[in-house]
mmCIF file of C-alpha atoms and ligand atoms in Angstrom:
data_model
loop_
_atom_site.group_PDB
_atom_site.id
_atom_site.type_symbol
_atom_site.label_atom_id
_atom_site.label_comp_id
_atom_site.label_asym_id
_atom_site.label_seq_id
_atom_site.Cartn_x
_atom_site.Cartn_y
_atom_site.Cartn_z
ATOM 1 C CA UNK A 1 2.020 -13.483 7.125
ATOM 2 C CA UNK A 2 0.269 -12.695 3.923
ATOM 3 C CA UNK A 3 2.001 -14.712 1.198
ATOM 4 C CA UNK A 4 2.233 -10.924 -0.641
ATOM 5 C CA UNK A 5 6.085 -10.677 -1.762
ATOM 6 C CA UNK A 6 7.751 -7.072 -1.749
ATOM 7 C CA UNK A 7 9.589 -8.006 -5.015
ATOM 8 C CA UNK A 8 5.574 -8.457 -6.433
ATOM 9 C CA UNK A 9 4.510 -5.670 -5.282
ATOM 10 C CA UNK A 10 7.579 -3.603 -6.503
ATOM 11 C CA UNK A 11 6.649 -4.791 -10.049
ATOM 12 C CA UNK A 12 3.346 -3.921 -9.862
ATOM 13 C CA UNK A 13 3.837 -0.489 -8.187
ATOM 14 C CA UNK A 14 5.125 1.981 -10.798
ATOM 15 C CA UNK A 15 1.772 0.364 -13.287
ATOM 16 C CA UNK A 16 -0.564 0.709 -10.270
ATOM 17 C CA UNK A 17 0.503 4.703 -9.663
ATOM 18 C CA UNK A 18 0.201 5.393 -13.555
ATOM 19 C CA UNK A 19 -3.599 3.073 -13.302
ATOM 20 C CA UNK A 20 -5.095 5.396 -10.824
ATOM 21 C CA UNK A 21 -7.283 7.555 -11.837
ATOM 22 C CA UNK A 22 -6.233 10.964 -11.684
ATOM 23 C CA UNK A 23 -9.409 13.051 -10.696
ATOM 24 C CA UNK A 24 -9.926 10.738 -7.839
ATOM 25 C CA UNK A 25 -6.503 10.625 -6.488
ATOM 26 C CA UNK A 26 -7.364 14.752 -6.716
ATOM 27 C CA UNK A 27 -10.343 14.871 -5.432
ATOM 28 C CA UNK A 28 -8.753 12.654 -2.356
ATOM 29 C CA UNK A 29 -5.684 14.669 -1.846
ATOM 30 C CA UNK A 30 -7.813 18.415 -2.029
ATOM 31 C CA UNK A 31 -10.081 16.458 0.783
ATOM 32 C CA UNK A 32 -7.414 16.524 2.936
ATOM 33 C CA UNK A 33 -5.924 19.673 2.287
ATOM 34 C CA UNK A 34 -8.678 21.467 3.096
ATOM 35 C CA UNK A 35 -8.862 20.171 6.325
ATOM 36 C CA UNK A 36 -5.671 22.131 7.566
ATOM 37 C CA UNK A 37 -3.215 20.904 10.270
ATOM 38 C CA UNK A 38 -3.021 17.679 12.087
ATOM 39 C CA UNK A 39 -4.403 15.218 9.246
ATOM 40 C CA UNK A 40 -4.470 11.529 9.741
ATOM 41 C CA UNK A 41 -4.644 9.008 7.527
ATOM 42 C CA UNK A 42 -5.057 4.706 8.311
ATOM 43 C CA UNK A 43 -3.318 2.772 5.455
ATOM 44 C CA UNK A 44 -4.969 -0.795 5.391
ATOM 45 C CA UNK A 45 -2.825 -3.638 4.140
ATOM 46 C CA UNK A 46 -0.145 -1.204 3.397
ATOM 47 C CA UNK A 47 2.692 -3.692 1.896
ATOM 48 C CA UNK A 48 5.930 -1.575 1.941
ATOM 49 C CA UNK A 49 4.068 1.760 1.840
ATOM 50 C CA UNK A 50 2.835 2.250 -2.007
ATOM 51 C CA UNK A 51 -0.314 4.514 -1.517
ATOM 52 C CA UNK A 52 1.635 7.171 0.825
ATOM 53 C CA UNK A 53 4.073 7.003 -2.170
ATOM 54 C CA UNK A 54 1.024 7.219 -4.885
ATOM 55 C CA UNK A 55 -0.219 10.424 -3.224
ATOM 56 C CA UNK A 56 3.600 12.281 -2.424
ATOM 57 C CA UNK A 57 4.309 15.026 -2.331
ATOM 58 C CA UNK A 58 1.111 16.012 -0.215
ATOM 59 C CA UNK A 59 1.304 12.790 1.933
ATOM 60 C CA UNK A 60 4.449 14.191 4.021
ATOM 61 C CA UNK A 61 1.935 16.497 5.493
ATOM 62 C CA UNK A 62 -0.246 14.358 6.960
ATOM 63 C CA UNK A 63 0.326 12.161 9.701
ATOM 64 C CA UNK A 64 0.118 8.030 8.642
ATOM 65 C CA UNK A 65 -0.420 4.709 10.160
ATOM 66 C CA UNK A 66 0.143 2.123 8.009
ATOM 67 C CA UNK A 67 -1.232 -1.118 8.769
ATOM 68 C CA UNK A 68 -0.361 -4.849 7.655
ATOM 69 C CA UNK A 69 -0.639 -8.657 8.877
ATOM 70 C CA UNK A 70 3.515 -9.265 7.412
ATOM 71 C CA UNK A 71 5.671 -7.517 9.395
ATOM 72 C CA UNK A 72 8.722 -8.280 6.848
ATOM 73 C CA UNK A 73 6.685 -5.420 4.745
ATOM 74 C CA UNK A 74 6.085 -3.114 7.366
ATOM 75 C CA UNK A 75 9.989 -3.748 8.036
ATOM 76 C CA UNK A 76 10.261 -2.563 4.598
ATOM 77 C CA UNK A 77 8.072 0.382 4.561
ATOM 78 C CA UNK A 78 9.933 1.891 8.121
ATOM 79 C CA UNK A 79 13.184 1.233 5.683
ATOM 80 C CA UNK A 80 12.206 3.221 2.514
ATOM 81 C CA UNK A 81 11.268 5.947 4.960
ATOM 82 C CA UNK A 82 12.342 5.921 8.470
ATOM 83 C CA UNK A 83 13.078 9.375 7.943
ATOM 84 C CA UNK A 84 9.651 10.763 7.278
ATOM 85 C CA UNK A 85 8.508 11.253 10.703
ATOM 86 C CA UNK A 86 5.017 11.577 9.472
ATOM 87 C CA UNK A 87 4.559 7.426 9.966
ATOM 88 C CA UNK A 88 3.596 4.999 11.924
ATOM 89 C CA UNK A 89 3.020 1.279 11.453
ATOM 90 C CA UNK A 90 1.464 -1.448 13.155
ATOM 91 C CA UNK A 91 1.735 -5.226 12.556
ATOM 92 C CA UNK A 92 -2.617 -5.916 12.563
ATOM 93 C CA UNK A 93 -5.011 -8.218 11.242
ATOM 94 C CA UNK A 94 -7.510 -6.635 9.620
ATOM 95 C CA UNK A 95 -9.758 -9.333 9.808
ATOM 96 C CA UNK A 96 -10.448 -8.732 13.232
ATOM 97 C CA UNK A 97 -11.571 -5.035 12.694
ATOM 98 C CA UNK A 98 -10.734 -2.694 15.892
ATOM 99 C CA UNK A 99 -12.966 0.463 16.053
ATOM 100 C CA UNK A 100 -9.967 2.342 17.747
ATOM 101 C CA UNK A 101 -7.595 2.137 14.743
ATOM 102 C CA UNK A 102 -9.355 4.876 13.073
ATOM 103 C CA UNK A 103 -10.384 7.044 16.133
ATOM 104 C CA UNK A 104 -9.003 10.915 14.851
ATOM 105 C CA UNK A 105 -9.004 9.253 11.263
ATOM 106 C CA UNK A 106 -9.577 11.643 8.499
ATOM 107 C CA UNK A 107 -9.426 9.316 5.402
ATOM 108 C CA UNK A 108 -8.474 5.153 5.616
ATOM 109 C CA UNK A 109 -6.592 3.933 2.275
ATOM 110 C CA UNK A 110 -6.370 0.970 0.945
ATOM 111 C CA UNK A 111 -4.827 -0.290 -2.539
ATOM 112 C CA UNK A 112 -5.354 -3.651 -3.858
ATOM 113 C CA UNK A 113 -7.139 -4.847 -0.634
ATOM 114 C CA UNK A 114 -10.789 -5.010 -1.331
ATOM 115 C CA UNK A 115 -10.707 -7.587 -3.827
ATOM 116 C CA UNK A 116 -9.711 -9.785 -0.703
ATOM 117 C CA UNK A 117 -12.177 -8.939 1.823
ATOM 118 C CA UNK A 118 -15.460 -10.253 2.583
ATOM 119 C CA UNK A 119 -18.929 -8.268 2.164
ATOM 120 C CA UNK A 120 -19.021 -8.736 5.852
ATOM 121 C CA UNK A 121 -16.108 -7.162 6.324
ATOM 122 C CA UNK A 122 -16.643 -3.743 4.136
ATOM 123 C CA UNK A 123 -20.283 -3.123 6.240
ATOM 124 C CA UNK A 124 -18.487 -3.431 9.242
ATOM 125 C CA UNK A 125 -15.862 -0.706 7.907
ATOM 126 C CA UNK A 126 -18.173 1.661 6.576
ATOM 127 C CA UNK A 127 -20.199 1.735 9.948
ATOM 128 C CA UNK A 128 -16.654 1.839 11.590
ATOM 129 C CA UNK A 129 -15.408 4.697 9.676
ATOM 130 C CA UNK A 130 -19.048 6.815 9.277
ATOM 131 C CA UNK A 131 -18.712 7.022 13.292
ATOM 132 C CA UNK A 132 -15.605 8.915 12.891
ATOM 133 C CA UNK A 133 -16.217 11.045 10.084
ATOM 134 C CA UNK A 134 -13.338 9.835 8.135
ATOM 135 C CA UNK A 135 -13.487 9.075 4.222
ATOM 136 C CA UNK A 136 -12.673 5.642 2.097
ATOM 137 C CA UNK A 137 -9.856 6.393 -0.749
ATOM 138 C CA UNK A 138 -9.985 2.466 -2.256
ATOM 139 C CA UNK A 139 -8.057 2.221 -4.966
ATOM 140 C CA UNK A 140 -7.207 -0.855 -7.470
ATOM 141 C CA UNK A 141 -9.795 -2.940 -6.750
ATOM 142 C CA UNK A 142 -9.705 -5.773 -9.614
ATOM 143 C CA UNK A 143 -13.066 -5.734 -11.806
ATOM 144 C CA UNK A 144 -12.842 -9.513 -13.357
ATOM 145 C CA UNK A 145 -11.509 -8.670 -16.912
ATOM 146 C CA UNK A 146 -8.551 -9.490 -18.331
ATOM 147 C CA UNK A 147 -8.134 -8.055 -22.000
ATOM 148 C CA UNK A 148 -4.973 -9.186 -24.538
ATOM 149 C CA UNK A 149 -4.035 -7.558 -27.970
ATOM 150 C CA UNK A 150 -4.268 -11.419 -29.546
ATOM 151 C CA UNK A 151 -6.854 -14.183 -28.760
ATOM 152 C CA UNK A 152 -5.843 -17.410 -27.200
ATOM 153 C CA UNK A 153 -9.451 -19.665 -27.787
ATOM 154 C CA UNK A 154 -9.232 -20.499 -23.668
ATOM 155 C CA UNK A 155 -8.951 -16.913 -22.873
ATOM 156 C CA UNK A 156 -12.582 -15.977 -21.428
ATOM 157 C CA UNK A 157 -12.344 -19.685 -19.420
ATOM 158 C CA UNK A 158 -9.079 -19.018 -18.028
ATOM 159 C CA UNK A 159 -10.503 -15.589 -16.517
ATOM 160 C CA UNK A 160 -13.683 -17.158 -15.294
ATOM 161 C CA UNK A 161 -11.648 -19.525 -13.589
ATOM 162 C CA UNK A 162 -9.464 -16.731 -12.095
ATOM 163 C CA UNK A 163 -12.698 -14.969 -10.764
ATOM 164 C CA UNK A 164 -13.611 -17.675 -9.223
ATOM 165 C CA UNK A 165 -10.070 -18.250 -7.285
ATOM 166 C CA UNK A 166 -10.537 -14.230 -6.671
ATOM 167 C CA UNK A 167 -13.865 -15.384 -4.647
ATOM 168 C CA UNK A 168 -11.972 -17.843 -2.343
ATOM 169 C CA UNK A 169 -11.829 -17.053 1.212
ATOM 170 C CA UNK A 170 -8.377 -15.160 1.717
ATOM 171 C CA UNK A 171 -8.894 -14.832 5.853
ATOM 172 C CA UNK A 172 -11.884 -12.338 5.553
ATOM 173 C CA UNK A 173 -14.467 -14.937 4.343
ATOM 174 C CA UNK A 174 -15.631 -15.265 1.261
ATOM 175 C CA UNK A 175 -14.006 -13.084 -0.965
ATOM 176 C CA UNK A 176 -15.664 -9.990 -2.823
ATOM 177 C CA UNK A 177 -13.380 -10.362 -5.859
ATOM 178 C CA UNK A 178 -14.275 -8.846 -9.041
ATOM 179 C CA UNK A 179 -17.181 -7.561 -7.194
ATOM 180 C CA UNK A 180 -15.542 -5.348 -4.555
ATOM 181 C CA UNK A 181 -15.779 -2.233 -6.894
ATOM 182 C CA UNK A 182 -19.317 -2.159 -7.100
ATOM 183 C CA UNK A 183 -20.058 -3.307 -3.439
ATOM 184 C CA UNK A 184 -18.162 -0.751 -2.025
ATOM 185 C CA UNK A 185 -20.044 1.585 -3.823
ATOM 186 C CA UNK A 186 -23.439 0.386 -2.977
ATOM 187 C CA UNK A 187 -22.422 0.004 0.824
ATOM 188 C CA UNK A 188 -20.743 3.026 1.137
ATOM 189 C CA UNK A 189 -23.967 4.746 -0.266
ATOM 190 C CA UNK A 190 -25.736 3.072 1.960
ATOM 191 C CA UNK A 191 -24.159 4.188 4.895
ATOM 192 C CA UNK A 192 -24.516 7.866 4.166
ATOM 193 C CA UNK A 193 -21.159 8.400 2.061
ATOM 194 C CA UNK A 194 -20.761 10.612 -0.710
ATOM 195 C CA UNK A 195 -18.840 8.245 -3.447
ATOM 196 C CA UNK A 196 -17.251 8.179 -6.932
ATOM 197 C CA UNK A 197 -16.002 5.216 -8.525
ATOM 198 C CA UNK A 198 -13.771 5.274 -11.419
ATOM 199 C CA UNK A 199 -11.806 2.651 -13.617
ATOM 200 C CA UNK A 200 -8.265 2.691 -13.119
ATOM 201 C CA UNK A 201 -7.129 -0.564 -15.777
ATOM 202 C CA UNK A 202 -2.972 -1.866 -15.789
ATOM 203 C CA UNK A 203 -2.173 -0.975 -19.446
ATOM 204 C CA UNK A 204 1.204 -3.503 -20.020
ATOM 205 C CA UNK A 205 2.887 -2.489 -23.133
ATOM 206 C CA UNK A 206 6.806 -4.091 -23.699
ATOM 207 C CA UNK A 207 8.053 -2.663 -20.997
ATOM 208 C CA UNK A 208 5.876 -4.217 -18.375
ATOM 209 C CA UNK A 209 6.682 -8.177 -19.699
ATOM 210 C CA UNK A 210 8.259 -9.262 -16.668
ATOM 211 C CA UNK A 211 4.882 -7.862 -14.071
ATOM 212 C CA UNK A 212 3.072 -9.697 -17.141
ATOM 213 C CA UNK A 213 4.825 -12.829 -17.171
ATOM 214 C CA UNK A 214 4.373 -12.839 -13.128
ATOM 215 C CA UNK A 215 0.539 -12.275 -14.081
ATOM 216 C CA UNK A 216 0.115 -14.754 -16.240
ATOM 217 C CA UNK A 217 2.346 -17.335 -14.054
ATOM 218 C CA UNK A 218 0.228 -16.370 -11.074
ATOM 219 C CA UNK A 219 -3.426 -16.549 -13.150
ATOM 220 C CA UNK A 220 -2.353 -20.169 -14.642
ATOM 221 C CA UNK A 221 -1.519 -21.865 -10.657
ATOM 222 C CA UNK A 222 -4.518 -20.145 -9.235
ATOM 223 C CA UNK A 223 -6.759 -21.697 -12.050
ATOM 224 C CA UNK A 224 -5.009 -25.294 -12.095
ATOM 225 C CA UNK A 225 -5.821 -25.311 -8.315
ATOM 226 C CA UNK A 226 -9.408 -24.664 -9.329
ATOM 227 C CA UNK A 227 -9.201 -27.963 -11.400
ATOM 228 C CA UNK A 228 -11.730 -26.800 -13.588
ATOM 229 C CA UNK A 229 -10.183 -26.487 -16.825
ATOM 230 C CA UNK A 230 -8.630 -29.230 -19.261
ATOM 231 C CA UNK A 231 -5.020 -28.894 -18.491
ATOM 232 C CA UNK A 232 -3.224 -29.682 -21.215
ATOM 233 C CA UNK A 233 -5.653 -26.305 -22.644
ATOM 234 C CA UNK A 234 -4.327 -24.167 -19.616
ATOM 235 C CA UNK A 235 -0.889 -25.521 -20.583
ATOM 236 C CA UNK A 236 -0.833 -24.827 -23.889
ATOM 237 C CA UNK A 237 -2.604 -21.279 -22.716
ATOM 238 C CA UNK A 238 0.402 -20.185 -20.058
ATOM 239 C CA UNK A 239 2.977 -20.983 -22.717
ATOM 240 C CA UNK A 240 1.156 -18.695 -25.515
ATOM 241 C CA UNK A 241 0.388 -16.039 -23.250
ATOM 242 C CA UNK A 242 4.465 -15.882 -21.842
ATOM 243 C CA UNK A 243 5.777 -16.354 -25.212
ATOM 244 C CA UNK A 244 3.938 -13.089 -26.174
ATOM 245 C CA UNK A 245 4.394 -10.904 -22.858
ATOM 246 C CA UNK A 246 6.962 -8.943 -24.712
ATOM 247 C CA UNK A 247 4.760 -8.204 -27.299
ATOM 248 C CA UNK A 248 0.937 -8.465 -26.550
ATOM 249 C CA UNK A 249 -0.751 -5.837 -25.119
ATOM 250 C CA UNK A 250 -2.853 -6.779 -21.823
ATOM 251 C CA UNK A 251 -5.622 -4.659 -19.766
ATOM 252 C CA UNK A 252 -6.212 -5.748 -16.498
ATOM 253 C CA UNK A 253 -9.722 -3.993 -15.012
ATOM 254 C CA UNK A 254 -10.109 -2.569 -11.914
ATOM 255 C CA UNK A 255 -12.243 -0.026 -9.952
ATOM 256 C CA UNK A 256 -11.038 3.128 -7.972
ATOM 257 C CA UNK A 257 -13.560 3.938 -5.169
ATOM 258 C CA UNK A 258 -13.780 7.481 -3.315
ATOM 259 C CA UNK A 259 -15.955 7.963 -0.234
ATOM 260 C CA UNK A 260 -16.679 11.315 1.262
ATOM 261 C CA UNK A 261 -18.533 11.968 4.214
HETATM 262 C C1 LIG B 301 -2.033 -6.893 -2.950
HETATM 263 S S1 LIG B 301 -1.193 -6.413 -1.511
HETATM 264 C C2 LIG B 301 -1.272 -4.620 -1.650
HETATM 265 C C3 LIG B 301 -0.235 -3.928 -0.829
HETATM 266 C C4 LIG B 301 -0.174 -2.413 -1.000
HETATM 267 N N1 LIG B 301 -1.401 -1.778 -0.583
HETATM 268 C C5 LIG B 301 0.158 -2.063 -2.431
HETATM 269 O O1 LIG B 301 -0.700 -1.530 -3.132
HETATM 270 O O2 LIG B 301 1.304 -2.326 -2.849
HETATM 271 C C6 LIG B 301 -2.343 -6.756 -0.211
HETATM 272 C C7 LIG B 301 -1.819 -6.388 1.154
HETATM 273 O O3 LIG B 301 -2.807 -6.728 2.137
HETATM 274 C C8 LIG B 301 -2.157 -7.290 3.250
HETATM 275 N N2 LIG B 301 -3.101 -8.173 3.951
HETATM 276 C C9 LIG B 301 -3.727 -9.279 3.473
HETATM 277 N N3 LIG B 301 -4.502 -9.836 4.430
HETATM 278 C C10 LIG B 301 -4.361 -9.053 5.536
HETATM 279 C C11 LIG B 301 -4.912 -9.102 6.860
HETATM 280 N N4 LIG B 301 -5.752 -10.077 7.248
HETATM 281 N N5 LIG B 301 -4.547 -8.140 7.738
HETATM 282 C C12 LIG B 301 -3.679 -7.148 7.363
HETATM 283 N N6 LIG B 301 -3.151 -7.047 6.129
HETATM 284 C C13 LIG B 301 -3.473 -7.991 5.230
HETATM 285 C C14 LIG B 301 -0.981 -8.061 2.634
HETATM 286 O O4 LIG B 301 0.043 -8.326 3.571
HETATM 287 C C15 LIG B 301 -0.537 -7.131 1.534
HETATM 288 O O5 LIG B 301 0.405 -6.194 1.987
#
């Protein structure tokens, strides 16, 4: 099990579709189509299905397995659409990386996964995936900043402390964290791929208070694990930053990442 909750990821699904970025998600989709019949595409740490929903309608014409550690999610995922006969989905651990899950792969997804992972872990996939001939779509990969429309003083060390949670081992090894943008990038390139990376930011206005209050909640336990900062200062940070998550604007930063063969 992954600790990932569907109602979180619900939230944080309709501001992760609008964050993409658009030319990418294009440039990912006309990929594909121009391949013709038969398509295939391996979803990695799928949760209940959001990047088959990110690239509808197209994605009903390509055949998908979706793959996840929590099979209450992939329950979820067959639920929302048992009747689209176009997937398939398997209860894996990534972390033990099979070559033969992306045999007659065309493109593997991912959202919100690389930030996890290990460098280790991302050489082993682009050599996995080169073999094949199949491309990387990696999208929402978190970039380390964290930007509000009003300053709190403990701000920047409340988001250095978060970077450094985002580094912790989360079953891959060390974590790539804010980093994973760029790494992917530089190993991809290394391994012969063809790839764009673009920034695809969560804009929260009003309407996104209660994904913002989650943020925040979840940003002020990760860093009072970290012990790091005074915490009567994170304290007095968590209830400033959730008094204004009605009002404040926030950017979150990440990195969308397109590999081509
Ligand atoms: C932040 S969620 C993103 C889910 C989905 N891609 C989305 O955008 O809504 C990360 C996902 O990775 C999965 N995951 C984490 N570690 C995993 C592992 N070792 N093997 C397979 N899946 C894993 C989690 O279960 C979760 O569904």
């Amino acid at each position: 099990m992954s600790g990932f909750e569907a109602r979180w990821l619900n939230l944080r699904e309709p501001v992760d579709h609008a964050a993409r970025d658009t030319d990418l998600r294009r440039m990912a989709i006309e990929h594909l189509v121009g391949k013709g019949e038969g398509v295939k595409v391996v979803d990695l740490g799928c949760g209940t299905g959001s990047t088959f929903r990110a690239l509808l309608p197209e994605s009903l014409r390509w055949h998908w397995l979706l793959l996840d550690n929590d099979p209450l999610l992939l329950a979820e995922a067959r639920s929302r659409h048992g009747d689209a006969p176009v997937l398939e989905t398997a209860e894996t651990d990534l972390a033990a990386l099979s070559p033969d899950l992306f045999a007659g792969a065309d493109l593997v997804t991912a959202s919100a996964l690389f930030d996890l992972v290990s460098a280790g872990f991302v050489q082993r996939l682009a050599e996995q995936i080169q073999r094949y001939g199949a491309g990387l779509y990696a999208a929402l990969n978190y970039d380390g900043t964290c930007q509000w429309g009003n300053r709190h003083p403990a701000d920047a060390d409340v988001v250095a402390a978060f970077n450094e949670d985002q580094r912790r081992d989360k079953g891959f090894g060390p974590a790539l964290g804010p980093e994973s943008g760029p790494f992917l990038k530089t190993a991809l390139e290394a391994a012969g791929f063809r790839v764009s990376i673009k920034p695809s930011p969560w804009v929260f206005t009003p309407e996104h208070a209660e994904l913002h209050r989650q943020f925040i909640e979840g940003m002020a336990s990760a860093v009072a694990a970290m012990r790091s900062l005074d915490p009567l200062l994170l304290e007095d940070w968590r209830r400033h930053r959730l008094a204004r998550a009605e009002h404040s604007s926030c950017t979150v930063g990440h990195w969308d990442v397109l590999a081509l063969p």
